[in-house]
mmCIF file of C-alpha atoms in Angstrom:
data_model
loop_
_atom_site.group_PDB
_atom_site.id
_atom_site.type_symbol
_atom_site.label_atom_id
_atom_site.label_comp_id
_atom_site.label_asym_id
_atom_site.label_seq_id
_atom_site.Cartn_x
_atom_site.Cartn_y
_atom_site.Cartn_z
ATOM 1 C CA MET A 28 13.493 -7.249 -6.276
ATOM 2 C CA LEU A 29 10.221 -5.717 -7.295
ATOM 3 C CA SER A 30 7.109 -7.667 -6.492
ATOM 4 C CA ARG A 31 4.998 -9.219 -9.234
ATOM 5 C CA ALA A 32 3.077 -5.998 -9.703
ATOM 6 C CA VAL A 33 4.794 -2.751 -10.617
ATOM 7 C CA CYS A 34 2.225 -0.537 -12.296
ATOM 8 C CA GLY A 35 -1.062 -2.341 -11.971
ATOM 9 C CA THR A 36 -1.579 -4.091 -8.672
ATOM 10 C CA SER A 37 -5.241 -3.167 -8.768
ATOM 11 C CA ARG A 38 -5.571 -4.487 -12.305
ATOM 12 C CA GLN A 39 -3.710 -7.680 -11.455
ATOM 13 C CA LEU A 40 -6.237 -8.534 -8.777
ATOM 14 C CA ALA A 41 -9.169 -7.250 -10.791
ATOM 15 C CA PRO A 42 -10.114 -10.565 -12.459
ATOM 16 C CA ALA A 43 -10.545 -12.188 -9.090
ATOM 17 C CA LEU A 44 -12.520 -9.225 -7.810
ATOM 18 C CA GLY A 45 -14.644 -9.104 -10.918
ATOM 19 C CA TYR A 46 -15.341 -12.086 -13.106
ATOM 20 C CA LEU A 47 -14.403 -14.889 -10.679
ATOM 21 C CA GLY A 48 -15.074 -17.502 -13.339
ATOM 22 C CA SER A 49 -11.724 -19.265 -13.067
ATOM 23 C CA ARG A 50 -10.606 -17.769 -9.805
ATOM 24 C CA GLN A 51 -7.331 -18.682 -8.146
ATOM 25 C CA LYS A 52 -7.026 -18.107 -4.435
ATOM 26 C CA HIS A 53 -4.866 -15.247 -3.223
ATOM 27 C CA SER A 54 -1.894 -16.005 -0.999
ATOM 28 C CA LEU A 55 0.166 -14.039 1.494
ATOM 29 C CA PRO A 56 3.326 -12.784 -0.242
ATOM 30 C CA ASP A 57 6.682 -13.420 1.399
ATOM 31 C CA LEU A 58 8.576 -10.430 2.692
ATOM 32 C CA PRO A 59 11.806 -9.633 0.846
ATOM 33 C CA TYR A 60 13.565 -9.215 4.205
ATOM 34 C CA ASP A 61 13.440 -10.626 7.763
ATOM 35 C CA TYR A 62 10.921 -9.282 10.293
ATOM 36 C CA GLY A 63 13.713 -7.607 12.267
ATOM 37 C CA ALA A 64 15.483 -6.118 9.254
ATOM 38 C CA LEU A 65 13.843 -2.683 9.555
ATOM 39 C CA GLU A 66 14.888 -2.132 13.163
ATOM 40 C CA PRO A 67 15.244 0.220 14.947
ATOM 41 C CA HIS A 68 12.778 2.135 12.825
ATOM 42 C CA ILE A 69 10.063 -0.562 12.756
ATOM 43 C CA ASN A 70 10.592 -3.392 15.195
ATOM 44 C CA ALA A 71 10.344 -7.114 14.518
ATOM 45 C CA GLN A 72 7.236 -7.646 16.666
ATOM 46 C CA ILE A 73 5.274 -5.099 14.655
ATOM 47 C CA MET A 74 6.421 -6.531 11.338
ATOM 48 C CA GLN A 75 5.569 -10.091 12.346
ATOM 49 C CA LEU A 76 2.096 -9.223 13.568
ATOM 50 C CA HIS A 77 1.443 -6.856 10.683
ATOM 51 C CA HIS A 78 2.442 -9.347 8.019
ATOM 52 C CA SER A 79 1.544 -12.762 9.454
ATOM 53 C CA LYS A 80 -1.671 -11.718 11.201
ATOM 54 C CA HIS A 81 -3.147 -8.548 9.710
ATOM 55 C CA HIS A 82 -2.217 -9.030 6.059
ATOM 56 C CA ALA A 83 -2.953 -12.725 6.310
ATOM 57 C CA ALA A 84 -6.439 -11.920 7.602
ATOM 58 C CA TYR A 85 -7.138 -9.691 4.574
ATOM 59 C CA VAL A 86 -6.025 -12.499 2.266
ATOM 60 C CA ASN A 87 -8.140 -15.131 4.022
ATOM 61 C CA ASN A 88 -11.224 -12.918 4.208
ATOM 62 C CA LEU A 89 -10.805 -11.942 0.572
ATOM 63 C CA ASN A 90 -10.788 -15.562 -0.502
ATOM 64 C CA VAL A 91 -13.869 -16.347 1.568
ATOM 65 C CA THR A 92 -15.698 -13.276 0.225
ATOM 66 C CA GLU A 93 -14.842 -14.149 -3.374
ATOM 67 C CA GLU A 94 -16.235 -17.640 -2.894
ATOM 68 C CA LYS A 95 -19.497 -16.153 -1.676
ATOM 69 C CA TYR A 96 -19.473 -13.690 -4.558
ATOM 70 C CA GLN A 97 -18.943 -16.486 -7.064
ATOM 71 C CA GLU A 98 -21.912 -18.329 -5.583
ATOM 72 C CA ALA A 99 -24.022 -15.165 -5.842
ATOM 73 C CA LEU A 100 -22.986 -14.742 -9.479
ATOM 74 C CA ALA A 101 -23.869 -18.325 -10.274
ATOM 75 C CA LYS A 102 -27.316 -17.853 -8.715
ATOM 76 C CA GLY A 103 -27.843 -14.491 -10.350
ATOM 77 C CA ASP A 104 -28.389 -13.045 -6.875
ATOM 78 C CA VAL A 105 -27.690 -9.358 -7.470
ATOM 79 C CA THR A 106 -28.717 -8.392 -3.957
ATOM 80 C CA ALA A 107 -26.077 -10.674 -2.447
ATOM 81 C CA GLN A 108 -23.491 -9.389 -4.943
ATOM 82 C CA ILE A 109 -24.165 -5.812 -3.841
ATOM 83 C CA ALA A 110 -24.073 -6.762 -0.167
ATOM 84 C CA LEU A 111 -20.621 -8.324 -0.620
ATOM 85 C CA GLN A 112 -19.059 -5.280 -2.286
ATOM 86 C CA PRO A 113 -17.896 -3.599 0.969
ATOM 87 C CA ALA A 114 -16.065 -6.777 2.082
ATOM 88 C CA LEU A 115 -14.448 -7.101 -1.369
ATOM 89 C CA LYS A 116 -13.317 -3.487 -1.243
ATOM 90 C CA PHE A 117 -11.994 -3.703 2.313
ATOM 91 C CA ASN A 118 -10.189 -7.030 2.128
ATOM 92 C CA GLY A 119 -9.156 -6.657 -1.512
ATOM 93 C CA GLY A 120 -7.810 -3.212 -0.720
ATOM 94 C CA GLY A 121 -5.999 -4.527 2.325
ATOM 95 C CA HIS A 122 -4.277 -7.166 0.208
ATOM 96 C CA ILE A 123 -3.378 -4.744 -2.590
ATOM 97 C CA ASN A 124 -2.148 -2.021 -0.222
ATOM 98 C CA HIS A 125 0.032 -4.249 1.910
ATOM 99 C CA SER A 126 1.517 -6.063 -1.095
ATOM 100 C CA ILE A 127 2.774 -2.672 -2.240
ATOM 101 C CA PHE A 128 3.774 -1.496 1.245
ATOM 102 C CA TRP A 129 6.211 -4.381 1.959
ATOM 103 C CA THR A 130 8.141 -3.677 -1.244
ATOM 104 C CA ASN A 131 8.167 0.069 -0.527
ATOM 105 C CA LEU A 132 10.291 -0.670 2.541
ATOM 106 C CA SER A 133 13.883 -1.860 2.728
ATOM 107 C CA PRO A 134 16.614 -2.201 5.381
ATOM 108 C CA ASN A 135 18.843 -0.450 2.852
ATOM 109 C CA GLY A 136 16.326 2.349 2.248
ATOM 110 C CA GLY A 137 16.117 5.969 3.288
ATOM 111 C CA GLY A 138 17.753 9.037 1.896
ATOM 112 C CA GLU A 139 16.507 10.507 -1.367
ATOM 113 C CA PRO A 140 15.606 8.987 -4.722
ATOM 114 C CA LYS A 141 17.872 9.560 -7.704
ATOM 115 C CA GLY A 142 17.554 10.320 -11.387
ATOM 116 C CA GLU A 143 14.134 10.797 -12.965
ATOM 117 C CA MET A 144 12.271 10.036 -9.731
ATOM 118 C CA LEU A 145 13.988 12.887 -7.919
ATOM 119 C CA GLU A 146 13.524 15.227 -10.887
ATOM 120 C CA ALA A 147 9.812 14.418 -11.019
ATOM 121 C CA ILE A 148 9.462 15.136 -7.309
ATOM 122 C CA LYS A 149 11.232 18.474 -7.680
ATOM 123 C CA ARG A 150 9.082 19.329 -10.705
ATOM 124 C CA ASP A 151 5.757 18.562 -9.008
ATOM 125 C CA PHE A 152 6.499 19.580 -5.392
ATOM 126 C CA GLY A 153 9.338 22.104 -5.617
ATOM 127 C CA SER A 154 11.879 20.050 -3.673
ATOM 128 C CA PHE A 155 12.271 16.659 -1.985
ATOM 129 C CA ASP A 156 11.884 18.286 1.436
ATOM 130 C CA LYS A 157 8.605 19.900 0.429
ATOM 131 C CA PHE A 158 7.366 16.609 -0.953
ATOM 132 C CA LYS A 159 8.334 14.835 2.270
ATOM 133 C CA GLU A 160 6.512 17.465 4.340
ATOM 134 C CA LYS A 161 3.354 17.211 2.246
ATOM 135 C CA LEU A 162 3.163 13.428 2.271
ATOM 136 C CA THR A 163 3.891 13.357 6.005
ATOM 137 C CA ALA A 164 1.166 15.960 6.648
ATOM 138 C CA ALA A 165 -1.331 14.043 4.529
ATOM 139 C CA SER A 166 -0.516 10.849 6.426
ATOM 140 C CA VAL A 167 -0.674 12.497 9.838
ATOM 141 C CA GLY A 168 -3.981 14.031 8.913
ATOM 142 C CA VAL A 169 -5.762 10.753 8.134
ATOM 143 C CA GLN A 170 -8.659 10.541 10.591
ATOM 144 C CA GLY A 171 -8.808 7.137 12.199
ATOM 145 C CA SER A 172 -7.191 4.499 9.976
ATOM 146 C CA GLY A 173 -5.960 4.752 6.419
ATOM 147 C CA TRP A 174 -3.028 5.398 4.120
ATOM 148 C CA GLY A 175 -0.924 8.241 2.774
ATOM 149 C CA TRP A 176 0.085 7.826 -0.864
ATOM 150 C CA LEU A 177 2.347 9.139 -3.559
ATOM 151 C CA GLY A 178 0.569 8.302 -6.795
ATOM 152 C CA PHE A 179 1.032 8.938 -10.494
ATOM 153 C CA ASN A 180 -1.673 10.670 -12.517
ATOM 154 C CA LYS A 181 -1.195 9.085 -15.903
ATOM 155 C CA GLU A 182 -3.528 11.482 -17.711
ATOM 156 C CA ARG A 183 -1.603 14.523 -16.527
ATOM 157 C CA GLY A 184 1.796 12.865 -16.284
ATOM 158 C CA HIS A 185 2.291 14.238 -12.784
ATOM 159 C CA LEU A 186 2.858 12.933 -9.281
ATOM 160 C CA GLN A 187 0.116 13.500 -6.702
ATOM 161 C CA ILE A 188 -0.267 13.046 -2.974
ATOM 162 C CA ALA A 189 -3.476 11.504 -1.691
ATOM 163 C CA ALA A 190 -4.895 10.017 1.499
ATOM 164 C CA CYS A 191 -7.300 7.087 1.556
ATOM 165 C CA PRO A 192 -9.472 5.959 4.483
ATOM 166 C CA ASN A 193 -9.513 2.436 5.823
ATOM 167 C CA GLN A 194 -8.166 -0.014 3.202
ATOM 168 C CA ASP A 195 -9.484 1.839 0.152
ATOM 169 C CA PRO A 196 -7.090 1.032 -2.704
ATOM 170 C CA LEU A 197 -5.585 4.134 -4.323
ATOM 171 C CA GLN A 198 -6.011 3.202 -7.952
ATOM 172 C CA GLY A 199 -9.452 1.678 -7.550
ATOM 173 C CA THR A 200 -10.849 4.713 -5.753
ATOM 174 C CA THR A 201 -8.906 7.680 -7.207
ATOM 175 C CA GLY A 202 -7.465 6.437 -10.492
ATOM 176 C CA LEU A 203 -3.908 7.334 -9.356
ATOM 177 C CA ILE A 204 -1.311 4.607 -9.831
ATOM 178 C CA PRO A 205 0.321 3.750 -6.480
ATOM 179 C CA LEU A 206 4.017 4.374 -6.148
ATOM 180 C CA LEU A 207 4.585 4.770 -2.405
ATOM 181 C CA GLY A 208 2.130 3.944 0.349
ATOM 182 C CA ILE A 209 2.437 4.687 4.081
ATOM 183 C CA ASP A 210 0.209 2.617 6.324
ATOM 184 C CA VAL A 211 -1.142 4.714 9.225
ATOM 185 C CA TRP A 212 -3.376 2.119 10.780
ATOM 186 C CA GLU A 213 -2.417 1.850 14.445
ATOM 187 C CA HIS A 214 -1.395 -1.779 13.980
ATOM 188 C CA ALA A 215 1.470 -0.490 11.799
ATOM 189 C CA TYR A 216 3.119 1.417 14.667
ATOM 190 C CA TYR A 217 1.293 1.346 18.018
ATOM 191 C CA LEU A 218 3.436 -1.325 19.745
ATOM 192 C CA GLN A 219 6.508 0.853 19.205
ATOM 193 C CA TYR A 220 5.287 4.431 18.900
ATOM 194 C CA LYS A 221 2.070 4.249 20.946
ATOM 195 C CA ASN A 222 -0.376 6.940 19.765
ATOM 196 C CA VAL A 223 2.343 9.273 18.450
ATOM 197 C CA ARG A 224 1.817 8.845 14.728
ATOM 198 C CA PRO A 225 4.226 11.692 13.793
ATOM 199 C CA ASP A 226 7.140 9.840 15.394
ATOM 200 C CA TYR A 227 6.368 6.741 13.344
ATOM 201 C CA LEU A 228 6.151 8.819 10.175
ATOM 202 C CA LYS A 229 9.473 10.498 10.938
ATOM 203 C CA ALA A 230 11.087 7.090 11.392
ATOM 204 C CA ILE A 231 9.619 5.391 8.317
ATOM 205 C CA TRP A 232 11.505 7.722 5.923
ATOM 206 C CA ASN A 233 14.675 5.884 7.001
ATOM 207 C CA VAL A 234 13.490 2.657 5.386
ATOM 208 C CA ILE A 235 11.714 3.860 2.245
ATOM 209 C CA ASN A 236 12.878 1.737 -0.692
ATOM 210 C CA TRP A 237 13.425 4.396 -3.345
ATOM 211 C CA GLU A 238 14.632 1.836 -5.882
ATOM 212 C CA ASN A 239 11.215 0.147 -5.699
ATOM 213 C CA VAL A 240 9.330 3.450 -5.899
ATOM 214 C CA THR A 241 11.459 4.472 -8.894
ATOM 215 C CA GLU A 242 10.819 1.174 -10.681
ATOM 216 C CA ARG A 243 7.090 1.678 -10.207
ATOM 217 C CA TYR A 244 7.343 5.232 -11.552
ATOM 218 C CA MET A 245 9.403 4.267 -14.584
ATOM 219 C CA ALA A 246 7.009 1.445 -15.440
ATOM 220 C CA CYS A 247 3.936 3.670 -15.173
ATOM 221 C CA LYS A 248 5.188 6.611 -17.248
ATOM 222 C CA LYS A 249 5.811 4.473 -20.321
#
C-alpha cells in the first residue's frame, strides 16, 4: 500500500518546515514489511538499524529543530531562523527521503515495471536496461553520502535522473517530483556490502517496488 504521500511528500511536510504555527510532531513511519523481508538482498540488521536508528534520528532532530525555529519565529529572531535552516534541510530531507525509500522497496519487487511506467522509461531513456545503467551510474558516482533518484519533471512531462548530496530532498532542491530513490549513504549497505557500493546497487534492483513507483508516476502526471 502506498504511503500517505504519493506525489508531494515535500509539500506534505512543508507546513511544518515553514509556518510552524499549529505544528504537529513528525513520527517514524512503520515499514510495510518485516526487517528481514528483503533478504538476501538487504539483510535484517541493516534494515533495523537504518529504520529504527537512522531514520528515527532524523525525525527526532527535525522535531527539536522545528521547536527552536518556532521559538525564533515568535521572537522575530531572523538570525536564529537563518542559522536553523541547514538543520531543517538535513533532518527534514532525511525524513522525506527515507519515507519514500521504504515504500520504494518490497520483498515482492524486482523485475521491470509495466504499462505506462515502462513506456515512459523507454521513451525517455531508450530502454529499461539503459535507464537502469544510468541510474546505477548516477548513484555509484555520488561522492561521499547522498541519493540517486528517478524524478518526474512536471513542466516537461519527462522522467529525469538526478543525484543529491547528503539528505537534500529531490523536490525541494531540484523541483523534480520523486518517484524512486536509492540511498547510497554507507549506513544503507556497509554492514553487508562493506565499501563496495556497486554490489549493493546491483542487489537493490531485486527489491524495487515498481507498483509503488508506478503509483507515484501516475499520480504526478495528472
